Amino acid sequence: MPITIHEIKEHYDYYGLHDMVSMSTKEYQQILANGALFWMDHHDFVRSTLSDEILATNKEQLDAIIEHLQQYRDRMPSA
């Protein structure tokens, strides 16, 4: 079932994700540490916190995600 706008708002409220543009790097690191975006389940699979979708099931898949994100990093401006 699709995630509703209400569920997204609840998630943002719970983790304080309202203004990521003005968030400091330290605040963002804390949000990551709190599991606001990703978490690792009992099978050691990386999942989306919001959707519970499995994003990676092994190190090779995780490396592929990291490599893909690196492409975005190369295009983004510095903070």
Coordinates of C-alpha atoms in Angstrom, one line a residue:
M1 CA 0.0 0.0 0.0
P2 CA 1.4 3.5 -0.9
I3 CA 2.6 5.7 1.9
T4 CA 0.2 8.6 2.6
I5 CA 1.0 12.2 3.0
H6 CA -0.1 11.9 6.6
E7 CA 2.4 9.1 7.3
I8 CA 5.2 11.1 5.8
K9 CA 4.2 14.1 8.0
E10 CA 4.2 11.9 11.1
H11 CA 7.6 10.5 10.1
Y12 CA 9.0 14.0 9.7
D13 CA 7.5 15.1 13.0
Y14 CA 8.8 12.1 14.8
Y15 CA 12.4 12.6 13.5
G16 CA 12.4 16.4 13.1
L17 CA 13.0 16.3 9.4
H18 CA 11.2 19.6 8.6
D19 CA 14.0 21.8 7.2
M20 CA 16.9 19.7 5.9
V21 CA 18.1 22.7 3.8
S22 CA 19.1 24.7 6.9
M23 CA 20.1 21.6 8.9
S24 CA 23.7 21.6 10.0
T25 CA 25.9 18.6 9.1
K26 CA 26.1 17.6 12.8
E27 CA 22.3 17.6 13.0
Y28 CA 22.1 15.6 9.8
Q29 CA 24.6 13.1 11.2
Q30 CA 22.4 12.8 14.3
I31 CA 19.3 12.1 12.2
L32 CA 21.2 9.4 10.4
A33 CA 22.4 7.9 13.8
N34 CA 18.8 8.0 15.0
G35 CA 17.7 5.8 12.1
A36 CA 15.5 8.5 10.6
L37 CA 16.3 7.5 7.0
F38 CA 17.8 4.0 7.1
W39 CA 18.1 1.1 9.6
M40 CA 19.4 -2.4 9.6
D41 CA 17.0 -5.3 10.4
H42 CA 17.7 -8.6 12.2
H43 CA 18.8 -10.1 8.8
D44 CA 21.4 -7.3 8.5
F45 CA 19.4 -5.9 5.5
V46 CA 19.4 -2.1 5.1
R47 CA 15.9 -0.7 5.0
S48 CA 14.1 2.6 4.5
T49 CA 12.8 3.8 7.8
L50 CA 9.7 5.4 6.2
S51 CA 8.6 2.6 3.9
D52 CA 10.4 -0.4 5.4
E53 CA 11.5 -1.2 1.9
I54 CA 14.7 -3.4 1.7
L55 CA 17.4 -1.3 0.0
A56 CA 20.4 -3.7 0.3
T57 CA 20.7 -7.3 1.4
N58 CA 24.5 -7.7 1.2
K59 CA 27.7 -5.7 1.1
E60 CA 27.8 -5.7 -2.7
Q61 CA 24.4 -4.2 -3.0
L62 CA 25.3 -1.6 -0.3
D63 CA 28.4 -0.8 -2.3
A64 CA 26.3 -0.3 -5.4
I65 CA 24.0 2.1 -3.5
I66 CA 27.1 4.0 -2.3
E67 CA 28.5 4.2 -5.8
H68 CA 25.2 5.4 -7.1
L69 CA 25.0 8.1 -4.4
Q70 CA 28.5 9.2 -5.3
Q71 CA 27.2 10.2 -8.7
Y72 CA 24.7 12.5 -7.0
R73 CA 27.5 13.8 -4.7
D74 CA 29.6 14.8 -7.7
R75 CA 26.7 16.9 -9.0
M76 CA 25.7 18.7 -5.8
P77 CA 27.1 22.0 -4.6
S78 CA 29.1 22.2 -1.4
A79 CA 27.2 23.2 1.8

